[in-house]
Short mmCIF file of C-alpha atoms in Angstrom, two decimals:
data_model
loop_
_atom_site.label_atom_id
_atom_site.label_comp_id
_atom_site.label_asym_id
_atom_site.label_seq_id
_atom_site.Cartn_x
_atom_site.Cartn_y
_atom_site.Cartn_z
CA UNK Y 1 -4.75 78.08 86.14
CA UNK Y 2 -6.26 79.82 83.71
CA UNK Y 3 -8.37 79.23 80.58
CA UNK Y 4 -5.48 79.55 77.88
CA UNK Y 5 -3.30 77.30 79.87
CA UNK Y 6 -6.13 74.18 79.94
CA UNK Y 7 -6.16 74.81 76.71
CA UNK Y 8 -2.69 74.94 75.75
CA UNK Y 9 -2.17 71.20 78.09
CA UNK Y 10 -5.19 69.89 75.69
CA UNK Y 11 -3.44 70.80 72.62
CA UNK Y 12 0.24 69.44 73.74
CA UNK Y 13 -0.87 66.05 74.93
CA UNK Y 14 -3.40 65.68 71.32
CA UNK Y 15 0.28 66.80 69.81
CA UNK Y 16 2.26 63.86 71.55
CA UNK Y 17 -0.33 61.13 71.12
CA UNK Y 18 -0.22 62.11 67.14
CA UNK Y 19 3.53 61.59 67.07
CA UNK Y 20 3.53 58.33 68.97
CA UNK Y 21 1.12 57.18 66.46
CA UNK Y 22 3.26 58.12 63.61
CA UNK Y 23 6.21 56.49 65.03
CA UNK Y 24 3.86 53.30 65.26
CA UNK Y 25 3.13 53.60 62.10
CA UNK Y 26 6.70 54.37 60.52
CA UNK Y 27 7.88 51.19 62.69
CA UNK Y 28 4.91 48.82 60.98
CA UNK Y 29 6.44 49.91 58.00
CA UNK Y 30 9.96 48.97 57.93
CA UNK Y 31 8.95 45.46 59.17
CA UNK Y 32 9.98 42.41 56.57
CA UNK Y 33 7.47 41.45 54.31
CA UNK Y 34 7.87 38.05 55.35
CA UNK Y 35 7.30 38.91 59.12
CA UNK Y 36 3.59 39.96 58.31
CA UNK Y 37 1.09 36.87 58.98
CA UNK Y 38 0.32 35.21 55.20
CA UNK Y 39 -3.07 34.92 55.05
CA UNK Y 40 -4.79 30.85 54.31
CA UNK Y 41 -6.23 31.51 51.00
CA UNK Y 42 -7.14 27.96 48.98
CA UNK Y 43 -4.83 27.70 45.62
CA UNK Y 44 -7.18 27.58 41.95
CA UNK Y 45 -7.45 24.01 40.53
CA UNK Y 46 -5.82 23.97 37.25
CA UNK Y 47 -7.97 23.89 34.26
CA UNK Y 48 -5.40 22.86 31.38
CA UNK Y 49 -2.21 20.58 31.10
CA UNK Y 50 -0.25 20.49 27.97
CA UNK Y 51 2.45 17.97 27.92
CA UNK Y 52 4.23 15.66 24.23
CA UNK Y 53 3.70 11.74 23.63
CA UNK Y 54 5.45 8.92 25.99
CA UNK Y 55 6.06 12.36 28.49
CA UNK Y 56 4.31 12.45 32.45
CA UNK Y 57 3.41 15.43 34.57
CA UNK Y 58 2.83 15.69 37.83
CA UNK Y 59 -0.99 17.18 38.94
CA UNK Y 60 -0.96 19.47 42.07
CA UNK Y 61 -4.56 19.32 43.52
CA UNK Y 62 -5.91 21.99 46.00
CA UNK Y 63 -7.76 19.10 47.99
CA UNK Y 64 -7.74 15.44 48.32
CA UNK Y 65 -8.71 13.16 45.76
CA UNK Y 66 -11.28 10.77 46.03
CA UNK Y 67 -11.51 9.26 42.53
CA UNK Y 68 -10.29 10.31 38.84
CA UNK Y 69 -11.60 9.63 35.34
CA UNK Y 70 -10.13 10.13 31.78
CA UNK Y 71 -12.17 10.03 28.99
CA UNK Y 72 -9.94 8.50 26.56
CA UNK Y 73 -7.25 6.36 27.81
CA UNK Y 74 -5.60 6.04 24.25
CA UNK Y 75 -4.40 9.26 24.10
CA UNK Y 76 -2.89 9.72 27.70
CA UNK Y 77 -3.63 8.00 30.83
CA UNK Y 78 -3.43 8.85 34.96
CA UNK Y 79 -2.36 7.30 38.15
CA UNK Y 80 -3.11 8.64 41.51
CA UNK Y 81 0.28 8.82 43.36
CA UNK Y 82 -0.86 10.91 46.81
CA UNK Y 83 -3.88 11.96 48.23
CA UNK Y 84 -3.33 15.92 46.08
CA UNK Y 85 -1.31 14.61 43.19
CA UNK Y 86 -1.96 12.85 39.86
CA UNK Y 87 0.61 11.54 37.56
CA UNK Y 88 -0.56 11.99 33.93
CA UNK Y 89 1.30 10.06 30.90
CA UNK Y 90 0.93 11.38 27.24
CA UNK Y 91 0.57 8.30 25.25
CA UNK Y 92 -0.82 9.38 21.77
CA UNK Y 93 -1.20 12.94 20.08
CA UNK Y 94 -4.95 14.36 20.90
CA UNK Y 95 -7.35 16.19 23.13
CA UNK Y 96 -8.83 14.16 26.68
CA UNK Y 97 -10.49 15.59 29.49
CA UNK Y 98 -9.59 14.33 32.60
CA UNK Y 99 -12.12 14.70 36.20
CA UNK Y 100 -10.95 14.47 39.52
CA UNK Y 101 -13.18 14.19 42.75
CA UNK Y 102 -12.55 15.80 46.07
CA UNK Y 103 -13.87 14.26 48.95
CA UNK Y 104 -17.08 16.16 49.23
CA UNK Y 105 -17.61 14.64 45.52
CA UNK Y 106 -16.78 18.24 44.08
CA UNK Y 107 -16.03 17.31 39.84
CA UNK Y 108 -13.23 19.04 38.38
CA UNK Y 109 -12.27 19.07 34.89
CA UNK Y 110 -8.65 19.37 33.51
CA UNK Y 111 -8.38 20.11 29.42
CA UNK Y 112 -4.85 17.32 28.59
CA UNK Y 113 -3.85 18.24 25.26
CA UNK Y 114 -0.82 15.71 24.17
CA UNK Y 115 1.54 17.40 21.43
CA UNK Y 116 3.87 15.46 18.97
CA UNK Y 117 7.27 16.53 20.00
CA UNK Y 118 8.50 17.77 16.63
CA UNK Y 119 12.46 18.27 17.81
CA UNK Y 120 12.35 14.46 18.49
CA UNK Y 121 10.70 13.21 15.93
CA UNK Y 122 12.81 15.05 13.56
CA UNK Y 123 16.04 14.16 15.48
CA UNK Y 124 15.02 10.24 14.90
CA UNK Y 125 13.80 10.37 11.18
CA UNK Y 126 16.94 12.22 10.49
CA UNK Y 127 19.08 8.66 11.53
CA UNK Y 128 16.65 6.87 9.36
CA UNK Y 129 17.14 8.47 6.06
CA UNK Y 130 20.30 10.52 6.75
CA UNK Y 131 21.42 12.94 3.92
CA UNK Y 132 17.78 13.69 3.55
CA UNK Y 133 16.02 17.26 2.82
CA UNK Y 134 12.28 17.09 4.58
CA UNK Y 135 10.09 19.18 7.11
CA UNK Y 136 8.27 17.24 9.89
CA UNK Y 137 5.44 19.53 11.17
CA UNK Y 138 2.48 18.87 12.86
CA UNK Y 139 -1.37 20.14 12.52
CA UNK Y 140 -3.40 18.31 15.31
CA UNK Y 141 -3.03 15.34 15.95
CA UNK Y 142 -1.62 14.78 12.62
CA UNK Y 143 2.27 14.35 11.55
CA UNK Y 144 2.87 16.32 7.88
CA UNK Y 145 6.19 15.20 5.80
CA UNK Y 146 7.47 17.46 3.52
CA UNK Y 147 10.54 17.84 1.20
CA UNK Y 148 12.09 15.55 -1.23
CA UNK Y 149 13.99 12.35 -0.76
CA UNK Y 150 15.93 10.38 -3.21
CA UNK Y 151 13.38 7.82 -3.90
CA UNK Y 152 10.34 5.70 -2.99
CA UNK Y 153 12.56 3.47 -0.57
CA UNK Y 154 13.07 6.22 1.37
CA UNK Y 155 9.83 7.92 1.75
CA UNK Y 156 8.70 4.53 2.53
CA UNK Y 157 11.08 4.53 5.86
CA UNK Y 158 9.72 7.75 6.61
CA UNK Y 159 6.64 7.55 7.05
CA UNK Y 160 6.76 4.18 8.78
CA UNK Y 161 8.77 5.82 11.23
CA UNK Y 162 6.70 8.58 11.37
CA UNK Y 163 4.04 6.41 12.56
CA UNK Y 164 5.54 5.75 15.86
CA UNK Y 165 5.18 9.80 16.20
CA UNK Y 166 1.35 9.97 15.01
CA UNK Y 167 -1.58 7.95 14.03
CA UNK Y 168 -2.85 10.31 11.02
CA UNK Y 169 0.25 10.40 8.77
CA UNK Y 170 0.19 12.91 5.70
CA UNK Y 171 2.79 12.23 3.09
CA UNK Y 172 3.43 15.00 0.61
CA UNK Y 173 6.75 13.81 0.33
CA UNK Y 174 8.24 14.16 -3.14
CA UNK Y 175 10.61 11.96 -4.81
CA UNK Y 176 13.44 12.81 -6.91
CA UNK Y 177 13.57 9.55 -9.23
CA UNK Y 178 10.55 7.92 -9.71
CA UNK Y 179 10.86 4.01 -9.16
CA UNK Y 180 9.88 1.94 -11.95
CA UNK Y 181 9.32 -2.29 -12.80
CA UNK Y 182 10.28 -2.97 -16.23
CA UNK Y 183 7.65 -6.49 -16.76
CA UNK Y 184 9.28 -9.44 -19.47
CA UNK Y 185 6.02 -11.04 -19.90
CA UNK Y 186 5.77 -13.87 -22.06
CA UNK Y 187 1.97 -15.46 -22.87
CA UNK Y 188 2.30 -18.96 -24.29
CA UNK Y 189 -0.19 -21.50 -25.12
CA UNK Y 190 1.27 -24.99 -24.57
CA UNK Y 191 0.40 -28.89 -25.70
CA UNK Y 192 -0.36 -30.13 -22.32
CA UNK Y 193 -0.90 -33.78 -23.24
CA UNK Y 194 3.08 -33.07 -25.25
CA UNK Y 195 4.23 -31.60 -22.03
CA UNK Y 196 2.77 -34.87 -19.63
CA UNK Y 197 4.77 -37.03 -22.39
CA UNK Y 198 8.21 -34.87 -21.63
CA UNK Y 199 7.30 -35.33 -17.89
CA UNK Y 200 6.46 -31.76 -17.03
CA UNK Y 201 3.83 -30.97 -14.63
CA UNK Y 202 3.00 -27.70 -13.47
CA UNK Y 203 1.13 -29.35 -10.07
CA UNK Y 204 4.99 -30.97 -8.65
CA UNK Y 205 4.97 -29.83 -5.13
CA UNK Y 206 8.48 -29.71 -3.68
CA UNK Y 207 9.53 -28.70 -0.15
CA UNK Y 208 9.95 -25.21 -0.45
CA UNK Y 209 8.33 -24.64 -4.51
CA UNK Y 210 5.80 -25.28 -7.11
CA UNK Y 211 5.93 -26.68 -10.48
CA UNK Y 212 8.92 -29.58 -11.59
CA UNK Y 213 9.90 -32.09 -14.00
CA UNK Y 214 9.31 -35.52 -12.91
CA UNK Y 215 11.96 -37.93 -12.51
CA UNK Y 216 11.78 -40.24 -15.64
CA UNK Y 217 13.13 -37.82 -18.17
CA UNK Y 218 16.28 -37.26 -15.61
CA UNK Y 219 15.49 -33.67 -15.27
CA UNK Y 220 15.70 -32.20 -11.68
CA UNK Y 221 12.81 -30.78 -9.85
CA UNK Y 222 12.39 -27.03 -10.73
CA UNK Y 223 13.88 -24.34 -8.18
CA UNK Y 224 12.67 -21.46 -5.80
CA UNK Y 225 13.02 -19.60 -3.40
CA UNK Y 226 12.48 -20.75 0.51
CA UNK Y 227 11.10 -17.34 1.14
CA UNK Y 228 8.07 -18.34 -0.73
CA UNK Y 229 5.11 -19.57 1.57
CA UNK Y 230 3.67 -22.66 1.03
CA UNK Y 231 0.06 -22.49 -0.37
CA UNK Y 232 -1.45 -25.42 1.79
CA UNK Y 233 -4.46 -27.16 0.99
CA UNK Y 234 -5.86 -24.72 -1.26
CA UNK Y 235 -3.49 -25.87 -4.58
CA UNK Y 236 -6.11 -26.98 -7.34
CA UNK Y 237 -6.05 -27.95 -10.73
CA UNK Y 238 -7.15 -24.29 -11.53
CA UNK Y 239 -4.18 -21.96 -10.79
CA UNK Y 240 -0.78 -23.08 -10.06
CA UNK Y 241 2.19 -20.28 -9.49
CA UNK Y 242 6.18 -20.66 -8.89
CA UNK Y 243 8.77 -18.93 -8.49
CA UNK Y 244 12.17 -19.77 -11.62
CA UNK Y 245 15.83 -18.79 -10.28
CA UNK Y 246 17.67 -17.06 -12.91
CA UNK Y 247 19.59 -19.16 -15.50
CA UNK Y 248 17.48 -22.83 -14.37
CA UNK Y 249 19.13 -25.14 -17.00
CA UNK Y 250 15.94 -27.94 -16.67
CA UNK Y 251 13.25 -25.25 -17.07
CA UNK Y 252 15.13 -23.73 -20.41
CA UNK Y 253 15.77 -27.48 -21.95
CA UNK Y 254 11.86 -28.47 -21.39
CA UNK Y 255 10.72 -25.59 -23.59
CA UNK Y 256 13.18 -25.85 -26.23
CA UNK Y 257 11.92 -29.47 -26.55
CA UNK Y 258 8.33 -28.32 -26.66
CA UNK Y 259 9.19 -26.05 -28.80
CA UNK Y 260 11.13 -28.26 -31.17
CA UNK Y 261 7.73 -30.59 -31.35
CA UNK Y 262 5.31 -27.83 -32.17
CA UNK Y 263 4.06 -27.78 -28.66
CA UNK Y 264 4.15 -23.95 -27.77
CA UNK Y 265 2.60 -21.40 -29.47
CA UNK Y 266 3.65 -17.71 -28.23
CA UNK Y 267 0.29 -15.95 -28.12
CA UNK Y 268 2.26 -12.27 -26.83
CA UNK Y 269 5.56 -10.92 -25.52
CA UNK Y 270 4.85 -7.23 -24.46
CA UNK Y 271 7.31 -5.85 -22.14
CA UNK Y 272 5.70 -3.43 -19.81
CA UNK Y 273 6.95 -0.39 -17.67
CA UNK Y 274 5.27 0.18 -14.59
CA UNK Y 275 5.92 2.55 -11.88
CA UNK Y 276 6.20 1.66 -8.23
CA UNK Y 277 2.12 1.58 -6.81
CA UNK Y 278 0.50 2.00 -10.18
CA UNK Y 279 -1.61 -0.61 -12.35
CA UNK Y 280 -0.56 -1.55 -15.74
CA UNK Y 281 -2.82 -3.55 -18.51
CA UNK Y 282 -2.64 -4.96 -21.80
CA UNK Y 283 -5.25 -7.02 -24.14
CA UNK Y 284 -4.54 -9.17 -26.79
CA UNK Y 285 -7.22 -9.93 -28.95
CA UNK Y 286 -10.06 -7.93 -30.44
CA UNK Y 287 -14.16 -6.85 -29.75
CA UNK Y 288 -17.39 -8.56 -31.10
CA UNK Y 289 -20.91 -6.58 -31.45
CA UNK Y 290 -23.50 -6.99 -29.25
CA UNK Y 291 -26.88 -5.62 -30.24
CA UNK Y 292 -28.74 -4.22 -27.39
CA UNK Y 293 -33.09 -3.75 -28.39
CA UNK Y 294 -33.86 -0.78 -27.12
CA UNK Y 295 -37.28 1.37 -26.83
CA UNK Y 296 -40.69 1.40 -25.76
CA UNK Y 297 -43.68 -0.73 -26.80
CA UNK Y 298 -44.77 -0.77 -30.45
CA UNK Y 299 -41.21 0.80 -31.17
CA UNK Y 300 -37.87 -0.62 -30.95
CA UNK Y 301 -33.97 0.40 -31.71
CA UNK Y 302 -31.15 -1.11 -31.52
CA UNK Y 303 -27.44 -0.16 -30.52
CA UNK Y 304 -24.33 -1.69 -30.63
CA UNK Y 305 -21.98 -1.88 -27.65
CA UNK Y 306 -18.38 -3.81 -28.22
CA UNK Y 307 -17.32 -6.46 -26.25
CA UNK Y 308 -13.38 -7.10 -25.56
CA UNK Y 309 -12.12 -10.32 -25.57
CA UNK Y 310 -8.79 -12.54 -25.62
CA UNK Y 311 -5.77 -12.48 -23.32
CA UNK Y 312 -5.76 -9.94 -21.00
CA UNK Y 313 -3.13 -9.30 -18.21
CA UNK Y 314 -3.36 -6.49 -15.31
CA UNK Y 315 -0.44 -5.80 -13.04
CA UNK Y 316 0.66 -3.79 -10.25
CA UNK Y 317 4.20 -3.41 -8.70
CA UNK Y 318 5.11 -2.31 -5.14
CA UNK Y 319 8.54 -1.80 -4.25
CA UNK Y 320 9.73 -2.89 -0.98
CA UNK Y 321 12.04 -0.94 1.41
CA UNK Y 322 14.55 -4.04 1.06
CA UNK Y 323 14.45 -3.44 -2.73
CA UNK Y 324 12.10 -6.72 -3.18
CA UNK Y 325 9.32 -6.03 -5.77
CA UNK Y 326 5.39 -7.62 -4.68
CA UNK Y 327 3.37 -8.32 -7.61
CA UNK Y 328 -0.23 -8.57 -7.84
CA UNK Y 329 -1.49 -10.22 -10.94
CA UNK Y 330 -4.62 -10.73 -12.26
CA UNK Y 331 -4.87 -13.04 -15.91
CA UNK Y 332 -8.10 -13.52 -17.41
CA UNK Y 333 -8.04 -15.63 -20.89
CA UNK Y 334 -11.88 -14.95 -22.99
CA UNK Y 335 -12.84 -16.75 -26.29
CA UNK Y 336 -16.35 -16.88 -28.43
CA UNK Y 337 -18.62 -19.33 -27.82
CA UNK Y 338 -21.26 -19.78 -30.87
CA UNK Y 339 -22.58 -22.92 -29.51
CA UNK Y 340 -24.23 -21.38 -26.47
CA UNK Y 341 -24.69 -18.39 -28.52
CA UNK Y 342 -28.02 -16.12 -28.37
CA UNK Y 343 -30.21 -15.01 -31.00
CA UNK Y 344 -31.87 -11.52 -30.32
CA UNK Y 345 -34.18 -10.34 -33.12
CA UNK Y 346 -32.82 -11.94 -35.89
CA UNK Y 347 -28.85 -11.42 -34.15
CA UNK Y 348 -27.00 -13.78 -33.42
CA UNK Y 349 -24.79 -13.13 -30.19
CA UNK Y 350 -22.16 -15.20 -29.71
CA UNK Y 351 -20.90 -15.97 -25.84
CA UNK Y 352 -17.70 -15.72 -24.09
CA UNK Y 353 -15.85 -19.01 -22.52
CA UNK Y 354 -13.77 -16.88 -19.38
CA UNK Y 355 -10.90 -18.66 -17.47
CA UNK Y 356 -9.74 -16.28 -14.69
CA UNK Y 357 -6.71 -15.89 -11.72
CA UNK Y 358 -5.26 -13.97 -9.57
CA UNK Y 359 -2.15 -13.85 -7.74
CA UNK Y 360 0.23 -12.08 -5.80
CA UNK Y 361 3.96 -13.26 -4.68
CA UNK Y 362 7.10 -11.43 -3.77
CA UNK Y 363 9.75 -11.46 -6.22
CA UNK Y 364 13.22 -10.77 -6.00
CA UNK Y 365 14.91 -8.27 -8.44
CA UNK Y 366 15.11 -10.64 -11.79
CA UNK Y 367 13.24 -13.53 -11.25
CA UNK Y 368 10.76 -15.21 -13.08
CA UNK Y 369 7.02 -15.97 -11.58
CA UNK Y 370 5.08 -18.32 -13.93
CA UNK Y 371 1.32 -18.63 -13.62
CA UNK Y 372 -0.50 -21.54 -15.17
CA UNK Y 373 -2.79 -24.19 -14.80
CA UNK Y 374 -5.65 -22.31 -17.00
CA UNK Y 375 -6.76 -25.32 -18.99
CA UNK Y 376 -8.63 -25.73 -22.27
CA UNK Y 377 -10.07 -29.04 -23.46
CA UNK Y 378 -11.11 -29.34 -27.55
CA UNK Y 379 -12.82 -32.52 -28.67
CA UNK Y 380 -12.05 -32.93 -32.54
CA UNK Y 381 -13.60 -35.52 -34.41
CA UNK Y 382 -12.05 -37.28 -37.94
CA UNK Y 383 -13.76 -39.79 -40.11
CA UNK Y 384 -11.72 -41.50 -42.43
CA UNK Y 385 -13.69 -43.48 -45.05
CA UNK Y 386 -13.36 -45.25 -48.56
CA UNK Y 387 -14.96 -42.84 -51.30
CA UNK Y 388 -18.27 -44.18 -52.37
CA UNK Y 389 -18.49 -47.10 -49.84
CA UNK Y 390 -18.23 -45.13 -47.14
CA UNK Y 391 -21.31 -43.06 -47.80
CA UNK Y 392 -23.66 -46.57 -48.30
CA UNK Y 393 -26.10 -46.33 -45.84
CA UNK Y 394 -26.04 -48.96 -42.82
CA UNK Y 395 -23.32 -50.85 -44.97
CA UNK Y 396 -21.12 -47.31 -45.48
CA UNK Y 397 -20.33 -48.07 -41.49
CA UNK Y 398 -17.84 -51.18 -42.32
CA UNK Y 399 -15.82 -49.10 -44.73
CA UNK Y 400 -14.96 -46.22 -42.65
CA UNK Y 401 -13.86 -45.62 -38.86
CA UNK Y 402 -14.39 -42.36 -36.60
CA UNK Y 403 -11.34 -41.20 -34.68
CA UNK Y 404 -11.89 -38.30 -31.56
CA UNK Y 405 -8.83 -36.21 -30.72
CA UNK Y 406 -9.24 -34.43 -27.26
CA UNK Y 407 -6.76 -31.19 -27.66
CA UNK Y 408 -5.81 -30.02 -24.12
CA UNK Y 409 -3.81 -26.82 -23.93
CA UNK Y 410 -3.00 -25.08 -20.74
CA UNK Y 411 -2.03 -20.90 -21.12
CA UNK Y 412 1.43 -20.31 -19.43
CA UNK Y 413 2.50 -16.52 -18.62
CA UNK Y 414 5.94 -15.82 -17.80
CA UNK Y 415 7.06 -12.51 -16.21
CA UNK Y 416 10.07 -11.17 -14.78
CA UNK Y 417 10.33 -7.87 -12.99
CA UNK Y 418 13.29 -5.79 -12.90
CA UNK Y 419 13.46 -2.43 -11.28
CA UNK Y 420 14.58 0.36 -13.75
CA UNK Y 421 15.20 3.95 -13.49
CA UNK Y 422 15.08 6.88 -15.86
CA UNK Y 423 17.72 8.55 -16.89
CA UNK Y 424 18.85 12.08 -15.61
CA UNK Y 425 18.94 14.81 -18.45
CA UNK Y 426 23.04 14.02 -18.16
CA UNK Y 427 23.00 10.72 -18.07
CA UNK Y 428 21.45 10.57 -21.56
CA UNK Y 429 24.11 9.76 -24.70
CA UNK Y 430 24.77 11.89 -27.21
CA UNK Y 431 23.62 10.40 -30.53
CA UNK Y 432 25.89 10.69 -33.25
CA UNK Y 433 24.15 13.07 -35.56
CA UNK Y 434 23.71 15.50 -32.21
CA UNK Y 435 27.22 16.61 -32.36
CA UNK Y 436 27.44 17.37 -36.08
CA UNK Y 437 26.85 21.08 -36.56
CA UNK Y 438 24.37 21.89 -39.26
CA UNK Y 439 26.22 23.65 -42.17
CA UNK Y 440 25.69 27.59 -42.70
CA UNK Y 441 23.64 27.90 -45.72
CA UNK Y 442 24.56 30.66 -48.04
CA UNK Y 443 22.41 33.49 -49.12
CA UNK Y 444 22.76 32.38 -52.25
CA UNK Y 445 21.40 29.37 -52.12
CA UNK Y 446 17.96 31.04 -51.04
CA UNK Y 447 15.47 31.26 -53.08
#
């Protein structure tokens, strides 16, 4: 055997082993992927978890659990159902963080952001004001209402509903026909020593009202409505409020008999339009001066500010979605008082007697609320005499006789809302000299 053929053997069995290696290799190769051993990596812990109000997930943990924290539990809340799972509920829109422990007291975070559902909430304000046109969309954890509805009624469904949705509710809802109170008010000053003699007393408590006509004029107790609450304990001699039905026969007969004996005196009769939520005021009466010293020492102005004074009423409305009307008023009834008046550098400044109420009572569409019980008490004294020996002195005193009249007066104030609307641009009558067309005027007649 020579050199070339050792050689030749070398290079023939390095030439086999190479192919047998190859065919290894091609033979690895067109083995399933899912034959090959998977290797036992540890899965990420989730960092984030996004889920809508009143909705659970289910947290997959990489480890066991040994305790779990949220930070706040109005907004959603967690239950540990297996040793690598939490349950987490949405229960409020916002942003939480929630921490899990493993067993080697390892913290891990999880960012739980709970969404409003918006394809829900839409879905069930939709059956609450169907025929509607609004936009429910959401900015946080905030619920915005958009659109326009037909009126306040309405918008006032809406976003009650959307409450259930939300906690920060922003309403820039728009209403097609603004909701107004037309107020019949009525301000009277009555006799109230005349109305004790006709057997009228504002302070009659009934079962389910105020104010009546006792029984020995034959006059039945004054109606109201049960819905009314009853005022307890707190009734005084100070403020004393009712609630009329429409077309009460004993109420209307009283005041015609007061009236017919000079006992009423109508101090105003405005009737007011308010719309639904806003305030509305009116003053009868006038303004005194009051000089105000002004400057420094050695030198002195004056100025002169005006004081109001009178009958003054303030109202506001608020229109229920059952179409029931809640009305806050506030009465306050001011008159000069010279004999506790104030002199001020040579001025003198009279003061004010105030009498002052508030109240507030839900009213049905039409009826009448009557507020009174602000009372005023006038002493008036009369001397009657016989000319000349009347005015003898120490003698004078058997020829004449002193008489004192106490004038009590109580202020009434009648109102009765009614809900109103305006008038669409059609709606509005043609007046008679709108359809008669204006003549064509002639050249001529130019000058």
């Amino acid at each position: 055997m020579n050199f070339r053929e050792g050689v030749r053997g070398v290079v023939t069995r390095k030439k086999v082993l190479f192919i047998a290696v190859s065919m290894l290799c091609l033979g690895l190769l067109g083995v399933p992927a899912h034959a090959l051993p998977e290797p036992d990596a540890a899965k990420a812990p989730a960092t984030s978890l996004s889920l809508y109000a009143n909705q659970s997930v289910v947290l997959d943990t990489p480890f066991d659990i040994k305790r779990v924290s949220i930070a706040r539990p109005e907004t959603a809340d967690v239950m540990v159902v297996s040793p690598r799972q939490i349950v987490v509920i949405g229960k409020s829109a916002g942003t939480t963080t929630l921490v899990y422990w493993s067993r080697e007291e390892v913290p891990n975070k999880v960012e739980v952001v709970v969404g409003i559902n918006l394809e829900i909430a839409k879905e069930d304000l939709q059956k609450i004001a169907p025929g509607e046109t609004f936009e429910v969309t959401a900015a946080g954890d905030k619920l915005i209402l958009t659109g326009t509805v037909s009126d306040n009624v309405v918008q006032t469904r809406l976003v009650e509903g959307a409450q259930a949705y939300a906690k920060g509710i922003v309403n820039l809802l728009k209403v097609k026909k603004l909701e107004q109170v037309l107020l019949q008010i009525r301000v009277s000053e009555i006799d109230r020593t005349l109305a004790k003699e006709l057997g009228f007393n504002f302070l009659f408590l009934g079962n389910s009202h105020l104010g009546g006509i006792s029984p020995p004029n034959n006059f039945n107790p004054l109606g109201g409505d049960p819905r009314v609450p009853s005022l307890g304990n707190g009734l005084t001699d100070q403020l004393t409020a009712f609630i009329t039905k429409p077309g009460l026969k004993d109420f209307a007969v009283f005041m015609r008999a007061l009236d017919d004996k000079g006992g009423v005196k109508l101090l105003a009769e405005p009737n007011l339009v308010v719309a639904n939520g806003a305030e509305g005021k009116f003053l009868v009466g006038g303004e005194f001066p009051v000089v105000i010293s002004t400057g420094s020492t050695g030198t002195s102005s004056f100025s002169v500010v005006y004081k109001e004074y009178g009958v003054r009423l303030g109202f506001q409305p608020k229109i229920s979605p059952n179409g029931e009307i809640y009305l806050h008023v506030a009465q306050e009834v001011s008159e000069l008082d010279f004999v506790n008046a104030v002199v001020l550098s040579g001025f003198r400044i009279p003061a004010l007697k105030t009498r002052k109420a508030e109240s507030g009572l839900q009213l049905a569409d039409g009826q009448t609320f009557v507020l009174a019980g602000l009372l005023d008490n006038k002493v008036s004294k009369q001397v009657s005499k016989i000319p000349l020996l009347g005015d003898i002195p120490i003698l004078g005193a058997l020829f004449r006789s002193t008489r004192y009249t106490n004038n009590e007066t109580e202020l009434m104030v009648m109102i009765t809302p009614k809900l109103v609307r305006s008038l669409d641009k059609e709606e509005i009558p043609t007046l008679p000299t709108e359809r008669m067309k204006p003549e064509e005027t002639s050249p001529d007649m130019i000058w």
